[in-house]
Coordinates of C-alpha atoms and ligand atoms in Angstrom, one line a residue:
X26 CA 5.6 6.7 22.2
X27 CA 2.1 7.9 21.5
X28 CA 1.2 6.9 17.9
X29 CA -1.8 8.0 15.9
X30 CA -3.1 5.7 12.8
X31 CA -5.7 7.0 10.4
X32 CA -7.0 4.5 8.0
X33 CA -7.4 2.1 10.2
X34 CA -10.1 0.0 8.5
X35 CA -7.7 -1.1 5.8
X36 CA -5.1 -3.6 4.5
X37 CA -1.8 -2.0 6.4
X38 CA -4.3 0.1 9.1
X39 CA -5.4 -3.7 10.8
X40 CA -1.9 -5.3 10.0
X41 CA -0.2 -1.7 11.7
X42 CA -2.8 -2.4 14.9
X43 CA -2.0 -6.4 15.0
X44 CA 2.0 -5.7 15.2
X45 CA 1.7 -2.4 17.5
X46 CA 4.4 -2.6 20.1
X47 CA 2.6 -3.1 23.7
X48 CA 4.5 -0.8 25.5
X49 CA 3.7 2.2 23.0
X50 CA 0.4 4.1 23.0
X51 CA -2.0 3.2 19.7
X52 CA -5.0 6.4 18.6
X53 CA -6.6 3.9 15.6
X54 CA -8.6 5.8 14.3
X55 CA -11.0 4.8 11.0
X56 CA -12.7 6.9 8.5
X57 CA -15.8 7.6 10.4
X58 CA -13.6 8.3 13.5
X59 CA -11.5 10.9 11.6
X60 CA -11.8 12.0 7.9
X61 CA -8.6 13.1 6.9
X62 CA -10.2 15.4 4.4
X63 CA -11.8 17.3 6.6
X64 CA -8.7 20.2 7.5
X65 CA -10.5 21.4 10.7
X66 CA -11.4 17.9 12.8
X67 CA -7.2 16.8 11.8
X68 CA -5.9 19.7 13.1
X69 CA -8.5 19.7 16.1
X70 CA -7.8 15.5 16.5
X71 CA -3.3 15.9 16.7
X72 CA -3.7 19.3 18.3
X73 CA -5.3 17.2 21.6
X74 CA -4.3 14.2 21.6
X75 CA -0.3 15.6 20.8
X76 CA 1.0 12.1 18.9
X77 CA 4.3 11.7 18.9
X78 CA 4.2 10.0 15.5
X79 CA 1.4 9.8 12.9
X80 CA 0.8 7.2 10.3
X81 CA -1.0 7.8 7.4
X82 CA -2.5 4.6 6.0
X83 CA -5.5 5.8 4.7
X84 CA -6.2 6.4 0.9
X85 CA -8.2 6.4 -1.7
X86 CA -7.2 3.2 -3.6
X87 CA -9.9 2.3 -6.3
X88 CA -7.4 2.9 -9.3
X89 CA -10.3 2.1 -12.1
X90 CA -12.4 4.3 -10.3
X91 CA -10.2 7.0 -9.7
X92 CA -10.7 7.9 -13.4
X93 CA -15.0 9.1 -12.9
X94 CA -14.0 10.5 -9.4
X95 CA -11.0 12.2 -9.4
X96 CA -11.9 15.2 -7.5
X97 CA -12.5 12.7 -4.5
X98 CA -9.5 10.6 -5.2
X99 CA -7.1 14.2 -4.7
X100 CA -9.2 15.3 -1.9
X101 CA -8.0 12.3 0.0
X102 CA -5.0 11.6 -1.6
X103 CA -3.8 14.6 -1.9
X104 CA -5.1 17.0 0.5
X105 CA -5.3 14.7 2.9
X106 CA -2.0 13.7 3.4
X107 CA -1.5 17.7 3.2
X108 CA -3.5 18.5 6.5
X109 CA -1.5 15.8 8.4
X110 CA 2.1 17.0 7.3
X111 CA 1.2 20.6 8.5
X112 CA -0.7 19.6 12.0
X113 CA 2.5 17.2 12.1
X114 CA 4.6 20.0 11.4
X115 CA 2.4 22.8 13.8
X116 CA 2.6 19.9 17.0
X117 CA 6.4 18.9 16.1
X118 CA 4.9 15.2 15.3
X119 CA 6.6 12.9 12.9
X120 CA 4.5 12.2 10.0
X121 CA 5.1 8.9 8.3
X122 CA 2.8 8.4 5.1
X123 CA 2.3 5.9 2.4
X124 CA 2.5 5.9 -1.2
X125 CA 2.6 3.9 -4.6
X126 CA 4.6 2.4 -7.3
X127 CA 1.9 3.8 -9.6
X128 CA 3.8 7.0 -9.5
X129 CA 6.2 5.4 -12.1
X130 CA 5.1 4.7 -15.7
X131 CA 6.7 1.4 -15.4
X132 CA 8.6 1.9 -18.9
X133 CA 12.3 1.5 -16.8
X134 CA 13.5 -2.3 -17.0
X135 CA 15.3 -2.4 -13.5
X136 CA 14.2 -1.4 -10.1
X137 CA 12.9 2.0 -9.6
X138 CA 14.8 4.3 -7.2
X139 CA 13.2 6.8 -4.8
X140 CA 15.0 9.6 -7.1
X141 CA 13.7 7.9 -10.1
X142 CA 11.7 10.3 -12.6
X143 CA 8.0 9.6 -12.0
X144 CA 4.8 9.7 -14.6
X145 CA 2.0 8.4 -13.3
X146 CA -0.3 6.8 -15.6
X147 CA -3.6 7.4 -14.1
X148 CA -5.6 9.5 -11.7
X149 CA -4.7 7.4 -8.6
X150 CA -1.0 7.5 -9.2
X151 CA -1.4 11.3 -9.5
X152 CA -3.3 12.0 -6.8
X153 CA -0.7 10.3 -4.4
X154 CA 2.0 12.1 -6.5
X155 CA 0.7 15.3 -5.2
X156 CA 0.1 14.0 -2.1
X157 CA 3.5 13.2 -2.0
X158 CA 4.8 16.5 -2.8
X159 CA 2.9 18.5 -0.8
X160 CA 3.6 16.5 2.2
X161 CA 7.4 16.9 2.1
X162 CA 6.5 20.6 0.9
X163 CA 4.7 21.4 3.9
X164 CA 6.7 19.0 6.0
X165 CA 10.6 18.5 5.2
X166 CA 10.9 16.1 8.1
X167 CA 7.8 14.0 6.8
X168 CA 9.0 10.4 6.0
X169 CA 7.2 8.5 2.7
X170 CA 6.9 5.2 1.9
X171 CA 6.0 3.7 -1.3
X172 CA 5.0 0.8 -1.9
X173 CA 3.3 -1.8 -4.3
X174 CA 1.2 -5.1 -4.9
X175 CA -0.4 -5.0 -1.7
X176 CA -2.1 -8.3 -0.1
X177 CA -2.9 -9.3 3.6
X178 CA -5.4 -11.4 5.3
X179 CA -8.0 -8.2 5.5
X180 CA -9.9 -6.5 3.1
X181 CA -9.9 -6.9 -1.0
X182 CA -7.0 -7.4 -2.8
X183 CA -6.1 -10.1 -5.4
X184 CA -5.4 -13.3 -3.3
X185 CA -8.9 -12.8 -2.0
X186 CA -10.0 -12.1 -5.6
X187 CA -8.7 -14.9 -7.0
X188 CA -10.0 -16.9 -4.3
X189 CA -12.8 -15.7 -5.1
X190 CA -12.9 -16.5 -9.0
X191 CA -11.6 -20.0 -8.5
X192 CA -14.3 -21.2 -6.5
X193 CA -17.1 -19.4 -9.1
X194 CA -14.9 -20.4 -12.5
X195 CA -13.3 -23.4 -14.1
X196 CA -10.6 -21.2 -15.8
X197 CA -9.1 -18.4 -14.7
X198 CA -7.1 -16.0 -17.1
X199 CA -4.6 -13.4 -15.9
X200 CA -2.1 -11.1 -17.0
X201 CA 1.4 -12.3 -17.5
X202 CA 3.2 -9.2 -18.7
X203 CA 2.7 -6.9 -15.6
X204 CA 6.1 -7.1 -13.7
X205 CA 6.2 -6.7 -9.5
X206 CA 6.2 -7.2 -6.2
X207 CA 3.7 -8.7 -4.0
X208 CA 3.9 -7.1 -0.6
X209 CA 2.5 -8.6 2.4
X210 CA 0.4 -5.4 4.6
X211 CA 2.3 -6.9 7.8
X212 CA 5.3 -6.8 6.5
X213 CA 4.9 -2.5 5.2
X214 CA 3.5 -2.3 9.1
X215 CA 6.5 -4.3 10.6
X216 CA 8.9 -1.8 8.2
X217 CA 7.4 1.3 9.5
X218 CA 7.5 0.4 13.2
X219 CA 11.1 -0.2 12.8
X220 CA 11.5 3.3 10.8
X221 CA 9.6 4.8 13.6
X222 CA 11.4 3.0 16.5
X223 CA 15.0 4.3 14.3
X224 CA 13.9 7.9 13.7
X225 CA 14.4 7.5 10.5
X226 CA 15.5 9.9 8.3
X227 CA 13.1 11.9 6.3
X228 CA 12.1 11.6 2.8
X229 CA 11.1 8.9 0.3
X230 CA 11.8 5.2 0.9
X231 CA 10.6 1.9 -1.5
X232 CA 9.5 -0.7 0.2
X233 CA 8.0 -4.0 -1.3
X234 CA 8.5 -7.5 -1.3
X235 CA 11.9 -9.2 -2.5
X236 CA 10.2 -12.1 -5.1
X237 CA 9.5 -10.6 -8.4
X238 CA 6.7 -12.0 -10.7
X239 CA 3.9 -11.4 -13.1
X240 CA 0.4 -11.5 -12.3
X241 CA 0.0 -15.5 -13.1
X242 CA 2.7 -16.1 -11.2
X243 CA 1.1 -14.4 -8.4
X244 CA -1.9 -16.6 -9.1
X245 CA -0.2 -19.7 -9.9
X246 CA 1.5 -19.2 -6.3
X247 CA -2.2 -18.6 -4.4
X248 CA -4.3 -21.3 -5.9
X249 CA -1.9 -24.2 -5.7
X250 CA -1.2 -23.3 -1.8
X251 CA -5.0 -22.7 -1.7
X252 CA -5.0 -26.4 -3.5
X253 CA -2.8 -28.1 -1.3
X254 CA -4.5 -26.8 1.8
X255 CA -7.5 -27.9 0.9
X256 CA -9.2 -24.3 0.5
X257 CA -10.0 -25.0 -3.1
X258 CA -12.3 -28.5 -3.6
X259 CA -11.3 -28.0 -7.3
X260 CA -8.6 -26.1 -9.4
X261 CA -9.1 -23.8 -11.7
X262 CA -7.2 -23.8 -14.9
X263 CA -5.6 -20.3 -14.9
X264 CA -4.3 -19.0 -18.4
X265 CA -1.6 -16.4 -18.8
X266 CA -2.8 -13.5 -21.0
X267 CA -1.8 -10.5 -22.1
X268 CA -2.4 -6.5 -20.7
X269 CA -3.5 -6.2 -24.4
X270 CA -6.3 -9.0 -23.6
X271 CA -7.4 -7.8 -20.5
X272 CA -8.3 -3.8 -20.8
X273 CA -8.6 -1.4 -18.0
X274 CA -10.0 2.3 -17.4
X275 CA -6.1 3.2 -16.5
X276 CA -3.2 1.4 -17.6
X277 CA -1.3 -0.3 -15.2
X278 CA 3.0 0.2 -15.3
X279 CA 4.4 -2.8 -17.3
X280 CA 7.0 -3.1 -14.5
X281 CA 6.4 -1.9 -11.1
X282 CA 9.9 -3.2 -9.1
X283 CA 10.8 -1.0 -6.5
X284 CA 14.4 -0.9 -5.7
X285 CA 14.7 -1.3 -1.5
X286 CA 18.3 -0.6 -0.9
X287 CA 17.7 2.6 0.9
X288 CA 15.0 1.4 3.6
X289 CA 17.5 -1.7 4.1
X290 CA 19.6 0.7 5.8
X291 CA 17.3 0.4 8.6
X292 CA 16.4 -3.4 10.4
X293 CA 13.5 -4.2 7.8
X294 CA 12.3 -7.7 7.0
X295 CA 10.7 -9.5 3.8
X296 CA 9.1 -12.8 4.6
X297 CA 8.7 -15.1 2.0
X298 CA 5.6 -14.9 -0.4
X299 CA 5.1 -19.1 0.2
X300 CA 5.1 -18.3 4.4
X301 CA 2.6 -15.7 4.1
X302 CA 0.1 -17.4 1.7
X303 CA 0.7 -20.4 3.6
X304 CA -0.2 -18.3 7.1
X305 CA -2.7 -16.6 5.8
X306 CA -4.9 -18.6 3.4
X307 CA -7.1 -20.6 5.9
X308 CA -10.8 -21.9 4.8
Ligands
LIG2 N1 -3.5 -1.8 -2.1 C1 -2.4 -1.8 -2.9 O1 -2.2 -2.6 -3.7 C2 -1.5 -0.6 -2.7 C3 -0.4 -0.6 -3.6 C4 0.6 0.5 -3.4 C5 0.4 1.4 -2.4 N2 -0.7 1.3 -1.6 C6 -0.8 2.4 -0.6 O2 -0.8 1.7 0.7 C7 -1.6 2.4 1.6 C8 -2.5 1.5 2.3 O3 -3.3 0.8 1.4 P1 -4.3 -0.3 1.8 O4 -4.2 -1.4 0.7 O5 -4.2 -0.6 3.2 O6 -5.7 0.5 1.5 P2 -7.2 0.1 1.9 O7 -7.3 -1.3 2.4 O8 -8.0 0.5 0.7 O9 -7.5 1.1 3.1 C9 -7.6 2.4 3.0 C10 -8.3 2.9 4.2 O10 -8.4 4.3 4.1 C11 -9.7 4.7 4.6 N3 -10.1 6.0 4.1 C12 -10.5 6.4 2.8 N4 -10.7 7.7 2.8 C13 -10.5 8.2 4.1 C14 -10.6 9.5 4.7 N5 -11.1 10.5 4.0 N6 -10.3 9.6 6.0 C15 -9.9 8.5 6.7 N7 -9.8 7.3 6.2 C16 -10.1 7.1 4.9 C17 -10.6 3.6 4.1 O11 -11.8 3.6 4.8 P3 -13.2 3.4 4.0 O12 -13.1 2.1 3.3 O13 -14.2 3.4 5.2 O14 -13.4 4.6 3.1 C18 -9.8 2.4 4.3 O15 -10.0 1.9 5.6 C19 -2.3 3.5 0.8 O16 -1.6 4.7 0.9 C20 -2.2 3.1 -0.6 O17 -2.2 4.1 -1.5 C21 -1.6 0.3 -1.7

């Protein structure tokens, strides 16, 4: 099994490379190595090195940002994800790509289904939207995977933000009315392996983790385990507040729960939020 990775640099790209199964082949290949933007060097890249599978994990994922720079953000979240599904599709590779809760408004008040209506709130969201839908377009036997909340032990996200804040602040105040899912980057990587190893069907899958919280939970959960292992030499007081107190360039869905039944059809794992802060927070 011969497997090319773009994004590589990132959250799920270093946690895909740490769980890559030895007797499979790995192409990891970053952003400088290959810009998925750029149509020519993609098709050039699958059409010599013949992957059996490609993963997707690279994105544009500044959502704030997103909003000044939105004809970057569709470039690589939308045309990007374009140019793999058709070399996929022109060297019979499977593609396997990743997407977002932040195609959802986040108005629903129970788990979002993959057939779910979507509305994304921001540029980001719609960017991967039409990522999304050109992939399968162009690609019927592309396989998509959203997902939300994303942490891991590599590059920003909020446990290493709030890390961050407790050690420069005495109080910390964070939202308490945003409803999700933190996912752990491993765990998204350990999910598509096994996809990849079943053949999985294609199409749209949800995929997050199983513990649903705000925000403060979320926070709540990182600094005490941050406490108790002795990261932290003092605690921050962290306030809850609400989406009303804390304004952003796009507004973020109120409840972002993906529904995983359909992905569980395969052997996919959730480890518990308390294992993987308690693995991964070291000083
Ligand atoms: N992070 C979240 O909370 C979250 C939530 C839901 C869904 N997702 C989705 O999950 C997937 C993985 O996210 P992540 O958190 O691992 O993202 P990440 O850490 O921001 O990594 C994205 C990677 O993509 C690379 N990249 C950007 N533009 C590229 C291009 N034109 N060609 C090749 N590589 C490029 C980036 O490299 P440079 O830094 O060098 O540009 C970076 O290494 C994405 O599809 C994202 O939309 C993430």
């Amino acid at each position: 099994m011969k497997v090319l990775l773009t994004g590589a640099g990132g959250q799920l790209g270093r946690c895909f490379q740490d769980r890559f199964p030895a007797q499979w082949q790995l192409i990891a290949t970053t952003h400088q190595q290959l810009d998925i933007t750029d149509q020519a060097a993609v098709t050039a890249f699958i059409k010599q090195h013949k992957p059996d599978v490609v993963l997707n994990a690279a994105a544009y994922t500044a959502v704030d940002k997103a909003e000044s720079v939105p004809e970057i953000a569709e470039k690589i979240n939308k045309f990007g994800p374009y140019y793999l599904a058709l070399a996929c599709r022109e060297s019979a590779a499977r593609f396997f790509h990743i997407s977002t809760d932040y195609v959802f408004d986040g108005t629903q008040n129970r788990p979002y289904k993959e057939s779910d209506n979507t509305n994304p709130l921001g540029i980001y969201g719609a960017t991967k939207l039409a990522g999304e839908k050109l992939t399968l377009e162009i690609n019927p036997n592309a396989t998509i995977i959203r997902t939300a909340w994303v942490f891991s032990e590599y590059g920003n996200n909020f446990v290493k933000t709030m890390l961050r804040l407790a050690k420069e602040r005495d109080e910390l105040k964070i939202v308490n009315d945003q409803i999700g899912c933190p996912t752990y980057a491993g765990d998204i990587a350990s999910a598509v392996i096994s996809l990849i190893q079943a053949d999985a069907n294609s199409g749209i899958y949800h995929y997050c983790g199983n513990e649903v919280m705000s925000w403060y939970d979320f926070a709540m959960q990182i600094i005490n385990t941050a406490s108790v292992k002795e990261i932290l030499s003092k605690k921050p007081t962290i306030i809850g507040i609400s989406t009303l107190e804390y304004p952003t360039p796009v507004t973020r869905p109120p409840y972002s729960v993906l529904d995983c039944a359909k992905i569980q059809t395969y052997p996919v794992t959730f480890s518990s939020l308390q294992d993987v802060l308690n693995n991964i927070l070291i000083i």
